[in-house]
Amino acid sequence: MQKCSQLYAKLPCTEVWSLEIITSTLHQIDFYRASGALNSDEDALVLLDKLNLLLDHLELQAEYSVKLLYGQDPATGTVPYKMFVNEIIMCDNMQLIQIGNKYLTGLNHSVINFITTMDESFNAYTKKTMENLAQKSTLISGVNEKERLVFFNSLRAKVKAAKKLISA
């Protein structure tokens, strides 16, 4: 997992998020808690605390507009990171990866799997769609501190509500 994080931190990235981005994660934690796949409610609370730490890390990256390893000083970050928020879309974890002049699109398939294509016309369409989506979204990395704070506080409120349900 650490190797994946190190590789991810080296890749320039543009991401489009919505408030619903963590809903699936929260549902999964609740399902595993309710089904007994977790040993205790405390395990679910630990996972929610870890989710909050992830949100803190993502917010730091957005604030400084750079990719970071966990715990890395933002002043040492050099890899560009752009984060947009779109209030309308439902995120689907689609990925468009540029490798030189070529593109690769990864689409979520069967919940945890991805199917990829290097089909040029499909990737050109996906690139155009992503550019259009970014234009209709709010940039919160490096700018728009108020919108960034509102967005991340809203995500944290969802985590807090999930913790409250478990603790009740």
mmCIF file with all atom_site columns, C-alpha atoms in Angstrom, residues 4-152:
data_model
loop_
_atom_site.group_PDB
_atom_site.id
_atom_site.type_symbol
_atom_site.label_atom_id
_atom_site.label_alt_id
_atom_site.label_comp_id
_atom_site.label_asym_id
_atom_site.label_entity_id
_atom_site.label_seq_id
_atom_site.pdbx_PDB_ins_code
_atom_site.Cartn_x
_atom_site.Cartn_y
_atom_site.Cartn_z
_atom_site.occupancy
_atom_site.B_iso_or_equiv
_atom_site.pdbx_formal_charge
_atom_site.auth_seq_id
_atom_site.auth_comp_id
_atom_site.auth_asym_id
_atom_site.auth_atom_id
_atom_site.pdbx_PDB_model_num
ATOM 1   C CA . CYS A 1 4   ? 0.964   2.752  -4.252  1.00 0.00 ? 4   CYS A CA 1
ATOM 2   C CA . SER A 1 5   ? 0.877   5.930  -2.163  1.00 0.00 ? 5   SER A CA 1
ATOM 3   C CA . GLN A 1 6   ? 4.420   6.825  -3.196  1.00 0.00 ? 6   GLN A CA 1
ATOM 4   C CA . LEU A 1 7   ? 3.604   6.326  -6.880  1.00 0.00 ? 7   LEU A CA 1
ATOM 5   C CA . TYR A 1 8   ? 0.344   8.268  -6.615  1.00 0.00 ? 8   TYR A CA 1
ATOM 6   C CA . ALA A 1 9   ? 2.165   11.179 -4.939  1.00 0.00 ? 9   ALA A CA 1
ATOM 7   C CA . LYS A 1 10  ? 4.490   11.433 -7.968  1.00 0.00 ? 10  LYS A CA 1
ATOM 8   C CA . LEU A 1 11  ? 1.717   11.863 -10.544 1.00 0.00 ? 11  LEU A CA 1
ATOM 9   C CA . PRO A 1 12  ? 0.288   15.302 -11.374 1.00 0.00 ? 12  PRO A CA 1
ATOM 10  C CA . CYS A 1 13  ? -3.445  15.075 -10.893 1.00 0.00 ? 13  CYS A CA 1
ATOM 11  C CA . THR A 1 14  ? -6.743  16.833 -11.453 1.00 0.00 ? 14  THR A CA 1
ATOM 12  C CA . GLU A 1 15  ? -9.711  15.516 -9.489  1.00 0.00 ? 15  GLU A CA 1
ATOM 13  C CA . VAL A 1 16  ? -13.400 16.442 -9.519  1.00 0.00 ? 16  VAL A CA 1
ATOM 14  C CA . TRP A 1 17  ? -15.218 15.719 -6.270  1.00 0.00 ? 17  TRP A CA 1
ATOM 15  C CA . SER A 1 18  ? -18.756 16.068 -4.975  1.00 0.00 ? 18  SER A CA 1
ATOM 16  C CA . LEU A 1 19  ? -20.234 15.836 -1.493  1.00 0.00 ? 19  LEU A CA 1
ATOM 17  C CA . GLU A 1 20  ? -21.381 12.312 -2.319  1.00 0.00 ? 20  GLU A CA 1
ATOM 18  C CA . ILE A 1 21  ? -17.835 11.052 -2.845  1.00 0.00 ? 21  ILE A CA 1
ATOM 19  C CA . ILE A 1 22  ? -17.604 9.486  0.623   1.00 0.00 ? 22  ILE A CA 1
ATOM 20  C CA . THR A 1 23  ? -21.182 8.207  0.841   1.00 0.00 ? 23  THR A CA 1
ATOM 21  C CA . SER A 1 24  ? -20.223 4.791  -0.519  1.00 0.00 ? 24  SER A CA 1
ATOM 22  C CA . THR A 1 25  ? -17.345 4.484  1.951   1.00 0.00 ? 25  THR A CA 1
ATOM 23  C CA . LEU A 1 26  ? -19.634 5.379  4.849   1.00 0.00 ? 26  LEU A CA 1
ATOM 24  C CA . HIS A 1 27  ? -22.201 2.814  3.673   1.00 0.00 ? 27  HIS A CA 1
ATOM 25  C CA . GLN A 1 28  ? -19.501 0.147  3.398   1.00 0.00 ? 28  GLN A CA 1
ATOM 26  C CA . ILE A 1 29  ? -18.260 0.798  6.943   1.00 0.00 ? 29  ILE A CA 1
ATOM 27  C CA . ASP A 1 30  ? -21.832 0.621  8.239   1.00 0.00 ? 30  ASP A CA 1
ATOM 28  C CA . PHE A 1 31  ? -22.519 -2.586 6.306   1.00 0.00 ? 31  PHE A CA 1
ATOM 29  C CA . TYR A 1 32  ? -19.383 -4.295 7.608   1.00 0.00 ? 32  TYR A CA 1
ATOM 30  C CA . ARG A 1 33  ? -20.224 -3.176 11.148  1.00 0.00 ? 33  ARG A CA 1
ATOM 31  C CA . ALA A 1 34  ? -23.850 -4.356 10.933  1.00 0.00 ? 34  ALA A CA 1
ATOM 32  C CA . SER A 1 35  ? -22.944 -7.661 9.266   1.00 0.00 ? 35  SER A CA 1
ATOM 33  C CA . GLY A 1 36  ? -20.338 -8.519 11.894  1.00 0.00 ? 36  GLY A CA 1
ATOM 34  C CA . ALA A 1 37  ? -17.402 -8.344 9.481   1.00 0.00 ? 37  ALA A CA 1
ATOM 35  C CA . LEU A 1 38  ? -15.828 -5.870 11.904  1.00 0.00 ? 38  LEU A CA 1
ATOM 36  C CA . ASN A 1 39  ? -15.075 -7.140 15.400  1.00 0.00 ? 39  ASN A CA 1
ATOM 37  C CA . SER A 1 40  ? -16.782 -4.257 17.175  1.00 0.00 ? 40  SER A CA 1
ATOM 38  C CA . ASP A 1 41  ? -18.359 -0.843 16.855  1.00 0.00 ? 41  ASP A CA 1
ATOM 39  C CA . GLU A 1 42  ? -14.996 0.485  18.016  1.00 0.00 ? 42  GLU A CA 1
ATOM 40  C CA . ASP A 1 43  ? -13.404 -0.873 14.833  1.00 0.00 ? 43  ASP A CA 1
ATOM 41  C CA . ALA A 1 44  ? -15.948 1.076  12.776  1.00 0.00 ? 44  ALA A CA 1
ATOM 42  C CA . LEU A 1 45  ? -15.182 4.217  14.782  1.00 0.00 ? 45  LEU A CA 1
ATOM 43  C CA . VAL A 1 46  ? -11.449 3.714  14.154  1.00 0.00 ? 46  VAL A CA 1
ATOM 44  C CA . LEU A 1 47  ? -12.128 3.460  10.405  1.00 0.00 ? 47  LEU A CA 1
ATOM 45  C CA . LEU A 1 48  ? -14.141 6.683  10.541  1.00 0.00 ? 48  LEU A CA 1
ATOM 46  C CA . ASP A 1 49  ? -11.288 8.385  12.399  1.00 0.00 ? 49  ASP A CA 1
ATOM 47  C CA . LYS A 1 50  ? -8.920  7.199  9.641   1.00 0.00 ? 50  LYS A CA 1
ATOM 48  C CA . LEU A 1 51  ? -11.334 8.606  7.053   1.00 0.00 ? 51  LEU A CA 1
ATOM 49  C CA . ASN A 1 52  ? -11.125 11.965 8.826   1.00 0.00 ? 52  ASN A CA 1
ATOM 50  C CA . LEU A 1 53  ? -7.316  11.783 8.654   1.00 0.00 ? 53  LEU A CA 1
ATOM 51  C CA . LEU A 1 54  ? -7.591  11.118 4.915   1.00 0.00 ? 54  LEU A CA 1
ATOM 52  C CA . LEU A 1 55  ? -9.848  14.170 4.542   1.00 0.00 ? 55  LEU A CA 1
ATOM 53  C CA . ASP A 1 56  ? -7.287  16.258 6.464   1.00 0.00 ? 56  ASP A CA 1
ATOM 54  C CA . HIS A 1 57  ? -4.569  15.068 4.083   1.00 0.00 ? 57  HIS A CA 1
ATOM 55  C CA . LEU A 1 58  ? -6.630  15.769 0.975   1.00 0.00 ? 58  LEU A CA 1
ATOM 56  C CA . GLU A 1 59  ? -7.534  19.214 2.272   1.00 0.00 ? 59  GLU A CA 1
ATOM 57  C CA . LEU A 1 60  ? -3.853  19.980 2.849   1.00 0.00 ? 60  LEU A CA 1
ATOM 58  C CA . GLN A 1 61  ? -3.043  18.919 -0.713  1.00 0.00 ? 61  GLN A CA 1
ATOM 59  C CA . ALA A 1 62  ? -5.868  21.107 -2.007  1.00 0.00 ? 62  ALA A CA 1
ATOM 60  C CA . GLU A 1 63  ? -4.751  24.068 0.093   1.00 0.00 ? 63  GLU A CA 1
ATOM 61  C CA . TYR A 1 64  ? -1.200  23.944 -1.262  1.00 0.00 ? 64  TYR A CA 1
ATOM 62  C CA . SER A 1 65  ? -2.073  22.591 -4.744  1.00 0.00 ? 65  SER A CA 1
ATOM 63  C CA . VAL A 1 66  ? 0.544   19.837 -4.474  1.00 0.00 ? 66  VAL A CA 1
ATOM 64  C CA . LYS A 1 67  ? 0.538   16.070 -4.054  1.00 0.00 ? 67  LYS A CA 1
ATOM 65  C CA . LEU A 1 68  ? 1.950   14.933 -0.736  1.00 0.00 ? 68  LEU A CA 1
ATOM 66  C CA . LEU A 1 69  ? 2.901   11.754 0.997   1.00 0.00 ? 69  LEU A CA 1
ATOM 67  C CA . TYR A 1 70  ? 1.129   11.422 4.322   1.00 0.00 ? 70  TYR A CA 1
ATOM 68  C CA . GLY A 1 71  ? 2.921   13.639 6.839   1.00 0.00 ? 71  GLY A CA 1
ATOM 69  C CA . GLN A 1 72  ? 5.025   15.401 4.182   1.00 0.00 ? 72  GLN A CA 1
ATOM 70  C CA . ASP A 1 73  ? 5.660   19.110 4.677   1.00 0.00 ? 73  ASP A CA 1
ATOM 71  C CA . PRO A 1 74  ? 3.614   20.999 2.036   1.00 0.00 ? 74  PRO A CA 1
ATOM 72  C CA . ALA A 1 75  ? 6.568   23.312 1.422   1.00 0.00 ? 75  ALA A CA 1
ATOM 73  C CA . THR A 1 76  ? 8.476   20.346 -0.019  1.00 0.00 ? 76  THR A CA 1
ATOM 74  C CA . GLY A 1 77  ? 5.698   19.303 -2.413  1.00 0.00 ? 77  GLY A CA 1
ATOM 75  C CA . THR A 1 78  ? 6.417   19.801 -6.122  1.00 0.00 ? 78  THR A CA 1
ATOM 76  C CA . VAL A 1 79  ? 3.848   17.655 -7.954  1.00 0.00 ? 79  VAL A CA 1
ATOM 77  C CA . PRO A 1 80  ? 0.815   19.686 -9.133  1.00 0.00 ? 80  PRO A CA 1
ATOM 78  C CA . TYR A 1 81  ? -2.600  18.849 -7.692  1.00 0.00 ? 81  TYR A CA 1
ATOM 79  C CA . LYS A 1 82  ? -5.886  20.407 -8.775  1.00 0.00 ? 82  LYS A CA 1
ATOM 80  C CA . MET A 1 83  ? -9.122  19.716 -6.967  1.00 0.00 ? 83  MET A CA 1
ATOM 81  C CA . PHE A 1 84  ? -12.501 20.802 -8.247  1.00 0.00 ? 84  PHE A CA 1
ATOM 82  C CA . VAL A 1 85  ? -15.893 20.501 -6.584  1.00 0.00 ? 85  VAL A CA 1
ATOM 83  C CA . ASN A 1 86  ? -19.043 19.961 -8.568  1.00 0.00 ? 86  ASN A CA 1
ATOM 84  C CA . GLU A 1 87  ? -22.364 20.158 -6.734  1.00 0.00 ? 87  GLU A CA 1
ATOM 85  C CA . ILE A 1 88  ? -24.330 18.303 -9.397  1.00 0.00 ? 88  ILE A CA 1
ATOM 86  C CA . ILE A 1 89  ? -22.362 15.219 -10.435 1.00 0.00 ? 89  ILE A CA 1
ATOM 87  C CA . MET A 1 90  ? -22.332 11.869 -8.756  1.00 0.00 ? 90  MET A CA 1
ATOM 88  C CA . CYS A 1 91  ? -18.703 10.781 -8.806  1.00 0.00 ? 91  CYS A CA 1
ATOM 89  C CA . ASP A 1 92  ? -17.955 7.445  -10.427 1.00 0.00 ? 92  ASP A CA 1
ATOM 90  C CA . ASN A 1 93  ? -14.207 7.068  -9.895  1.00 0.00 ? 93  ASN A CA 1
ATOM 91  C CA . MET A 1 94  ? -13.508 7.271  -13.617 1.00 0.00 ? 94  MET A CA 1
ATOM 92  C CA . GLN A 1 95  ? -9.845  7.907  -14.365 1.00 0.00 ? 95  GLN A CA 1
ATOM 93  C CA . LEU A 1 96  ? -8.220  9.511  -17.380 1.00 0.00 ? 96  LEU A CA 1
ATOM 94  C CA . ILE A 1 97  ? -4.486  8.962  -17.363 1.00 0.00 ? 97  ILE A CA 1
ATOM 95  C CA . GLN A 1 98  ? -2.094  10.706 -19.739 1.00 0.00 ? 98  GLN A CA 1
ATOM 96  C CA . ILE A 1 99  ? 1.088   8.860  -20.669 1.00 0.00 ? 99  ILE A CA 1
ATOM 97  C CA . GLY A 1 100 ? 3.084   11.097 -22.997 1.00 0.00 ? 100 GLY A CA 1
ATOM 98  C CA . ASN A 1 101 ? 0.724   11.856 -25.882 1.00 0.00 ? 101 ASN A CA 1
ATOM 99  C CA . LYS A 1 102 ? -1.470  8.809  -25.194 1.00 0.00 ? 102 LYS A CA 1
ATOM 100 C CA . TYR A 1 103 ? -4.424  8.409  -22.847 1.00 0.00 ? 103 TYR A CA 1
ATOM 101 C CA . LEU A 1 104 ? -5.836  5.543  -20.850 1.00 0.00 ? 104 LEU A CA 1
ATOM 102 C CA . THR A 1 105 ? -9.345  5.600  -19.420 1.00 0.00 ? 105 THR A CA 1
ATOM 103 C CA . GLY A 1 106 ? -10.236 3.491  -16.405 1.00 0.00 ? 106 GLY A CA 1
ATOM 104 C CA . LEU A 1 107 ? -13.901 2.892  -15.603 1.00 0.00 ? 107 LEU A CA 1
ATOM 105 C CA . ASN A 1 108 ? -15.280 1.410  -12.416 1.00 0.00 ? 108 ASN A CA 1
ATOM 106 C CA . HIS A 1 109 ? -16.629 -2.070 -13.077 1.00 0.00 ? 109 HIS A CA 1
ATOM 107 C CA . SER A 1 110 ? -18.244 -4.520 -10.659 1.00 0.00 ? 110 SER A CA 1
ATOM 108 C CA . VAL A 1 111 ? -17.840 -2.323 -7.586  1.00 0.00 ? 111 VAL A CA 1
ATOM 109 C CA . ILE A 1 112 ? -14.086 -2.688 -6.922  1.00 0.00 ? 112 ILE A CA 1
ATOM 110 C CA . ASN A 1 113 ? -12.698 -3.481 -10.362 1.00 0.00 ? 113 ASN A CA 1
ATOM 111 C CA . PHE A 1 114 ? -11.676 -1.236 -13.232 1.00 0.00 ? 114 PHE A CA 1
ATOM 112 C CA . ILE A 1 115 ? -11.817 -1.828 -16.940 1.00 0.00 ? 115 ILE A CA 1
ATOM 113 C CA . THR A 1 116 ? -9.361  0.188  -19.031 1.00 0.00 ? 116 THR A CA 1
ATOM 114 C CA . THR A 1 117 ? -9.109  1.223  -22.634 1.00 0.00 ? 117 THR A CA 1
ATOM 115 C CA . MET A 1 118 ? -6.562  2.944  -24.829 1.00 0.00 ? 118 MET A CA 1
ATOM 116 C CA . ASP A 1 119 ? -9.113  3.464  -27.629 1.00 0.00 ? 119 ASP A CA 1
ATOM 117 C CA . GLU A 1 120 ? -8.188  6.871  -29.037 1.00 0.00 ? 120 GLU A CA 1
ATOM 118 C CA . SER A 1 121 ? -11.703 8.061  -29.888 1.00 0.00 ? 121 SER A CA 1
ATOM 119 C CA . PHE A 1 122 ? -13.085 6.969  -26.516 1.00 0.00 ? 122 PHE A CA 1
ATOM 120 C CA . ASN A 1 123 ? -10.231 8.650  -24.680 1.00 0.00 ? 123 ASN A CA 1
ATOM 121 C CA . ALA A 1 124 ? -10.586 11.859 -26.720 1.00 0.00 ? 124 ALA A CA 1
ATOM 122 C CA . TYR A 1 125 ? -14.280 11.949 -25.814 1.00 0.00 ? 125 TYR A CA 1
ATOM 123 C CA . THR A 1 126 ? -13.473 11.279 -22.150 1.00 0.00 ? 126 THR A CA 1
ATOM 124 C CA . LYS A 1 127 ? -10.833 14.023 -22.120 1.00 0.00 ? 127 LYS A CA 1
ATOM 125 C CA . LYS A 1 128 ? -13.268 16.519 -23.620 1.00 0.00 ? 128 LYS A CA 1
ATOM 126 C CA . THR A 1 129 ? -15.933 15.495 -21.106 1.00 0.00 ? 129 THR A CA 1
ATOM 127 C CA . MET A 1 130 ? -13.514 15.897 -18.189 1.00 0.00 ? 130 MET A CA 1
ATOM 128 C CA . GLU A 1 131 ? -12.381 19.315 -19.416 1.00 0.00 ? 131 GLU A CA 1
ATOM 129 C CA . ASN A 1 132 ? -16.024 20.391 -19.753 1.00 0.00 ? 132 ASN A CA 1
ATOM 130 C CA . LEU A 1 133 ? -16.785 19.080 -16.260 1.00 0.00 ? 133 LEU A CA 1
ATOM 131 C CA . ALA A 1 134 ? -13.823 20.968 -14.785 1.00 0.00 ? 134 ALA A CA 1
ATOM 132 C CA . GLN A 1 135 ? -14.999 24.183 -16.457 1.00 0.00 ? 135 GLN A CA 1
ATOM 133 C CA . LYS A 1 136 ? -18.393 23.764 -14.793 1.00 0.00 ? 136 LYS A CA 1
ATOM 134 C CA . SER A 1 137 ? -16.887 23.036 -11.396 1.00 0.00 ? 137 SER A CA 1
ATOM 135 C CA . THR A 1 138 ? -15.328 25.165 -8.671  1.00 0.00 ? 138 THR A CA 1
ATOM 136 C CA . LEU A 1 139 ? -11.560 25.029 -8.290  1.00 0.00 ? 139 LEU A CA 1
ATOM 137 C CA . ILE A 1 140 ? -10.750 24.717 -4.579  1.00 0.00 ? 140 ILE A CA 1
ATOM 138 C CA . SER A 1 141 ? -7.049  23.911 -4.718  1.00 0.00 ? 141 SER A CA 1
ATOM 139 C CA . GLY A 1 142 ? -4.815  26.884 -4.047  1.00 0.00 ? 142 GLY A CA 1
ATOM 140 C CA . VAL A 1 143 ? -7.772  29.292 -4.230  1.00 0.00 ? 143 VAL A CA 1
ATOM 141 C CA . ASN A 1 144 ? -11.308 29.660 -2.887  1.00 0.00 ? 144 ASN A CA 1
ATOM 142 C CA . GLU A 1 145 ? -10.425 29.028 0.737   1.00 0.00 ? 145 GLU A CA 1
ATOM 143 C CA . LYS A 1 146 ? -14.013 29.570 1.858   1.00 0.00 ? 146 LYS A CA 1
ATOM 144 C CA . GLU A 1 147 ? -15.406 27.025 -0.616  1.00 0.00 ? 147 GLU A CA 1
ATOM 145 C CA . ARG A 1 148 ? -12.640 24.565 0.280   1.00 0.00 ? 148 ARG A CA 1
ATOM 146 C CA . LEU A 1 149 ? -13.411 24.892 4.002   1.00 0.00 ? 149 LEU A CA 1
ATOM 147 C CA . VAL A 1 150 ? -17.149 24.524 3.423   1.00 0.00 ? 150 VAL A CA 1
ATOM 148 C CA . PHE A 1 151 ? -16.595 21.442 1.254   1.00 0.00 ? 151 PHE A CA 1
ATOM 149 C CA . PHE A 1 152 ? -14.287 19.610 3.646   1.00 0.00 ? 152 PHE A CA 1
#
